Amino acid sequence: MSDSAWEALSNQAVAAAGLVYFLALLAHLVEWSALRKVPVEAGARETTTVGAGGPAAPAYGASAEPAAGSEGPDHEHRIDLFGRIGFSLTVVAGLVHAVSLLARGMAADPNRVPWGNMYEFTLSGTFVVTLLYVVMRRRLGLSWMAPLVVGFVLVLLMVDVIWLYAPVSPLTEALNSPWLVIHVVSAVIATGAFSLGGICSVLYLLKERSITKGRESSTGYLSRVPSLAVLDRVSYRLHAFAFPVWTFAVLITGPIWAHQAWSNYWNWDPKEVWAFITWVVYAAYLHARSTAGWKGRNAAYLALLGTATLWFNFIGINFFSTTSQHSYAAPEPAPVVAEAPVLAGGA
Amino acid sequence: MSTATKERASGATPPPRRAGELTLGELLRFGWRQLTSMRTALILLLVLALAAVPGSIVPQEGVDALKTSNWKDAHPTLTPIYERLSLFDVYGSPWFAAIYILLMISLIGCIIPRTFHYWRGLRAVPPAAPRNLTRLPDSTSYTTDEDVAEVEERARRLLAKRGYRVRPARDGEDAVSAERGYLREAGNLVFHLSVVVVLVGFAVGSLLGYKGGVILLVGDDAGFTNRLTQYDDFVPGTLFGADQLDDFAFDVDSFDVDWLDSGPAQGQARGFVSHVSYVEGLDDAPTEYDLRVNHPLQIDDTEIFLIGHGYAPVITVRDGEGNEVYSGPTIFLPQSPDFLSFGVVKAADAQPGQIGLEGLFYPTFINVEGDPVNVMGEANNPTLSMQVYTGDLGLDQGQSQSVYVLDKADAELVTKADGSPFRLDLQEGQTETLPDGLGTVTFEGLERWNRIQISQTPGKEVALIGVCLALLGLLGSLFIRPRRVWLRARREGGSTLVEVAALDRSGGGDVGVVLQQLVADLRPGATPGHTPGADGAGPATTEEKTS
Ligand code: HEM
């Protein structure tokens, strides 16, 4: 296959993945709108009393499982079916998404990892969000997150294709390093996990507000979302997973690579500054969560502050800062660090 | 907190004092306790993040000197204010230092007492069971036919096997207590200590290290000898001493660029390599090295990096009297990836008037409908296009001036007879005569230059080991789950009632599931440990298989 054929394949795969994500989103929306008619207790009662019968062993995700409906087994069956269709479509979309990444790498000459520019980075980042969701869904009971995750990925993919698209080109010299793989993989994984954690925190705040305002009803999306304690804990888990990965990406591999390529392992480049700020904010989150006993709302605000700095660093810095040496965003890599040596007394 | 201290203060000492008065010692102790409190640490952390922001908005001297000086020129009123606030050097400013030094003190003040605490905790036996286990948030119970001793014995064995430390049975105690996850606190301590190690490594680097840069012409036999005077720019750390410079010299013998001749990035460089030869000490035989981006050359403690390249057209200027007033390769700085480059020439001694040239170099020039266009970075049709200035170029004021900037404040643009600006368009080998009898300019040939960065970064290994340890400690502190389990059995109406409770001390765990698993395994007839990973210290996510 020629390089341009691979590139065309990649573009088609992105379009196809977008379409399948869209169908998955529709399926989940049907599922959730059907669930609206079903009061939440029906499902919750059934699933939380498992095991030794201890008081409310929190099996989270439980209340979000499609519930036994009051409208009979037929209705219940339909809900269940749409939930599973939605998930299967998400998996399919994820696979097609992976194909688009692979083809993108094959399209370059020489073949390379698909992380040469913002378009490719976003393509990879959204893929990791899907991947983490699919992998952790059972473990963390994330099925209630489905419409949000799929919607999030779909929107970012659209932004990526519409605004960030760049044709395949070889890596610039500075990117041509094994550290690219290690550094970027870890940064992308951490970004994906932080984003999922951020989604949990948003839901936490929404749900909390609807409870304190007394608008908590037994139907509707928010009532299906796990309890506040569970949301808080899942969010913590995702952040606790992402934080060491982020540390590895921005405080270990980043500096090692920066040292090789630019002779400074830490130069307070805007990208570095914001990676550091993000790190500090998330450290404050973990701190607050585990030592200051700041569970719940305040922790969620800190987590969202972290999400904001994370994405600002990823997208914002590339557009607003002109001094960053992280050139993958700019269409052109800076060919020279144009520091003007100042000599005394003219030439 | 503050009122409590005050009350204690006024009640304790005989001479009556006014309310709110503190002795110096109390004040210090109060301050210290505040500084090393968790809340202060949290606030300092966030303040540090906030304080880092301006440095990413205002151009920084240490990051991009040219941009900074341009910014200063453009903002004459703000500049003095910003300078007073150290906003052009945020990360070296006193107020930034104040924040991280406070944080360090807070950290150390926090770690030291905790280390002792932890040391005692490491050897402590698990605490006795609370009186009423069913009051704990995570507790459960079951009945069995076994007698109490049997249940307790089984529980002790099971918990010990799961890595719990079990409190030895004592007279008068009717419960089993166990605890696990002691290493979490160690991880936590390692993490916080490592933060200090990283800061030390970083400080060593910025105090004792240096970085300098030099632009060298390719093939120039003069090369570079590692002396202070040979650097174009040199940024030493505060404690740097000139005797730290290693003894070496090198030449850039030749330079190869691999140009892209197709695809969307056509005309850009794919890769480039400098063939250098260097001598260590002063009279060894030279060694060859291929210097490339991402592949620095290390000589003793010094590292040498290739960080840029460009063209240096050889330009000769003769003045109105026919004297050669400027001649040589002139470094042009690339403006874009296709190496369209900008440069200036200053001929201060020219007669009748000084001559200044400023303009662009096109490696591959073509003319598209009258507009000059550069096709690619490879020099296939090298062309100079410059404007000419004469008059006062500001060279006599004894002030330092960048060689890449022409001071046009008092100079006048040379024009053609019709008043439109005169433009010098030269291809290799061509000479053009300037208007008004100013002289001639010749584009003699083309050379290349490399920008080489040379630096010493002591302490980088310390910093690296520090972060790696920090990561290790972090993993421990995040994923080891400290947990206490208690079990109490008693006879009740012909059978044994067993109450079990668990307490997670990390804030991230879900003990409910652990408890269920434990109880399932404790019941007679169960095969213990049938869910691998359910009790492991590995990533927490493995232990929560919800049904
Ligand atoms: C450079 C600044 C700091 C960073 C990046 C940082 C980060 C962290 C992180 C990531 C954790 C782990 C959270 C967890 O265990 O779940 C933690 C825990 C902790 N930190 Fe810090 N920290 C910093 C400064 C401090 C300071 C100044 C203090 C003392 C006042 C402190 C006291 C603690 C304590 C006591 C814990 C224990 C958590 C526990 O036992 O559960 N930290 N820190």
mmCIF file of C-alpha atoms and ligand atoms in Angstrom, chain A residues 236 243 279-280 282-284 286-287 289-291, chain B residues 35-42 44-45 48 102-111 114 184-185 188 191-192 195 199 474 477-478 505-506, ligand 1:
data_model
loop_
_atom_site.group_PDB
_atom_site.id
_atom_site.type_symbol
_atom_site.label_atom_id
_atom_site.label_comp_id
_atom_site.label_asym_id
_atom_site.label_seq_id
_atom_site.Cartn_x
_atom_site.Cartn_y
_atom_site.Cartn_z
ATOM 1 C CA TYR A 236 -10.414 9.677 43.039
ATOM 2 C CA PHE A 243 -1.302 11.173 38.561
ATOM 3 C CA TRP A 279 0.725 18.578 38.364
ATOM 4 C CA VAL A 280 0.574 20.833 41.386
ATOM 5 C CA TYR A 282 -3.697 17.471 40.957
ATOM 6 C CA ALA A 283 -1.253 16.984 43.817
ATOM 7 C CA ALA A 284 -3.357 19.419 45.792
ATOM 8 C CA LEU A 286 -4.922 14.144 46.068
ATOM 9 C CA HIS A 287 -3.718 15.868 49.190
ATOM 10 C CA ARG A 289 -8.772 14.184 49.231
ATOM 11 C CA SER A 290 -6.575 11.974 51.354
ATOM 12 C CA THR A 291 -5.291 14.092 54.180
ATOM 13 C CA LEU B 35 3.472 26.798 58.555
ATOM 14 C CA THR B 36 3.752 23.047 58.821
ATOM 15 C CA SER B 37 0.043 22.434 58.844
ATOM 16 C CA MET B 38 -1.568 20.599 56.041
ATOM 17 C CA ARG B 39 -3.777 23.480 55.108
ATOM 18 C CA THR B 40 -0.843 25.855 54.706
ATOM 19 C CA ALA B 41 0.919 23.284 52.572
ATOM 20 C CA LEU B 42 -2.117 22.998 50.357
ATOM 21 C CA LEU B 44 1.319 27.088 49.300
ATOM 22 C CA LEU B 45 1.030 24.422 46.628
ATOM 23 C CA LEU B 48 3.088 28.069 43.670
ATOM 24 C CA LEU B 102 8.297 28.241 52.491
ATOM 25 C CA LEU B 103 6.921 25.095 50.904
ATOM 26 C CA MET B 104 10.217 23.296 51.483
ATOM 27 C CA ILE B 105 10.259 24.329 55.120
ATOM 28 C CA SER B 106 6.678 23.276 55.472
ATOM 29 C CA LEU B 107 7.517 19.967 53.864
ATOM 30 C CA ILE B 108 10.519 19.302 56.066
ATOM 31 C CA GLY B 109 8.686 20.443 59.165
ATOM 32 C CA CYS B 110 5.981 18.028 58.221
ATOM 33 C CA ILE B 111 8.188 15.071 57.354
ATOM 34 C CA ARG B 114 6.028 12.091 60.793
ATOM 35 C CA ARG B 184 1.862 3.112 52.494
ATOM 36 C CA GLU B 185 3.156 5.606 54.968
ATOM 37 C CA ASN B 188 4.350 8.680 51.411
ATOM 38 C CA PHE B 191 7.637 10.733 48.097
ATOM 39 C CA HIS B 192 7.853 13.864 50.192
ATOM 40 C CA VAL B 195 10.512 16.289 46.481
ATOM 41 C CA LEU B 199 14.625 20.651 44.592
ATOM 42 C CA LEU B 474 3.851 7.946 45.122
ATOM 43 C CA SER B 477 1.229 5.996 48.913
ATOM 44 C CA LEU B 478 -1.558 5.838 46.359
ATOM 45 C CA ARG B 505 -7.644 4.395 56.246
ATOM 46 C CA SER B 506 -6.722 5.663 52.822
HETATM 47 C C1 HEM C 1 5.874 19.885 46.839
HETATM 48 C C2 HEM C 1 4.763 19.838 47.432
HETATM 49 C C3 HEM C 1 3.919 18.622 47.737
HETATM 50 C C4 HEM C 1 3.391 17.715 46.860
HETATM 51 C C5 HEM C 1 3.549 17.698 45.347
HETATM 52 C C6 HEM C 1 2.650 16.762 47.624
HETATM 53 C C7 HEM C 1 1.943 15.701 47.101
HETATM 54 C C8 HEM C 1 1.352 14.719 47.845
HETATM 55 C C9 HEM C 1 0.713 13.584 47.312
HETATM 56 C C10 HEM C 1 0.560 13.281 45.820
HETATM 57 C C11 HEM C 1 0.275 12.834 48.351
HETATM 58 C C12 HEM C 1 -0.398 11.499 48.251
HETATM 59 C C13 HEM C 1 -1.808 11.556 48.505
HETATM 60 C C14 HEM C 1 -2.274 10.230 48.996
HETATM 61 O O1 HEM C 1 -1.633 9.653 49.858
HETATM 62 O O2 HEM C 1 -3.312 9.811 48.521
HETATM 63 C C15 HEM C 1 0.603 13.503 49.560
HETATM 64 C C16 HEM C 1 0.293 13.075 50.851
HETATM 65 C C17 HEM C 1 0.628 13.757 52.000
HETATM 66 N N1 HEM C 1 1.244 14.980 52.066
HETATM 67 FE FE1 HEM C 1 1.977 16.029 50.527
HETATM 68 N N2 HEM C 1 2.738 17.112 48.930
HETATM 69 C C18 HEM C 1 3.491 18.244 49.039
HETATM 70 C C19 HEM C 1 3.775 18.953 50.180
HETATM 71 C C20 HEM C 1 3.383 18.568 51.465
HETATM 72 C C21 HEM C 1 3.648 19.321 52.643
HETATM 73 C C22 HEM C 1 4.364 20.671 52.676
HETATM 74 C C23 HEM C 1 3.145 18.624 53.672
HETATM 75 C C24 HEM C 1 3.157 19.001 55.148
HETATM 76 C C25 HEM C 1 2.531 19.993 55.643
HETATM 77 C C26 HEM C 1 2.564 17.427 53.150
HETATM 78 C C27 HEM C 1 1.930 16.454 53.883
HETATM 79 C C28 HEM C 1 1.377 15.320 53.379
HETATM 80 C C29 HEM C 1 0.832 14.298 54.191
HETATM 81 C C30 HEM C 1 0.778 14.306 55.694
HETATM 82 C C31 HEM C 1 0.380 13.307 53.336
HETATM 83 C C32 HEM C 1 -0.151 11.991 53.839
HETATM 84 C C33 HEM C 1 -1.314 11.423 53.242
HETATM 85 C C34 HEM C 1 -1.803 10.246 54.010
HETATM 86 O O3 HEM C 1 -1.153 9.805 54.962
HETATM 87 O O4 HEM C 1 -2.853 9.793 53.611
HETATM 88 N N3 HEM C 1 2.724 17.426 51.801
HETATM 89 N N4 HEM C 1 1.275 14.650 49.225
#
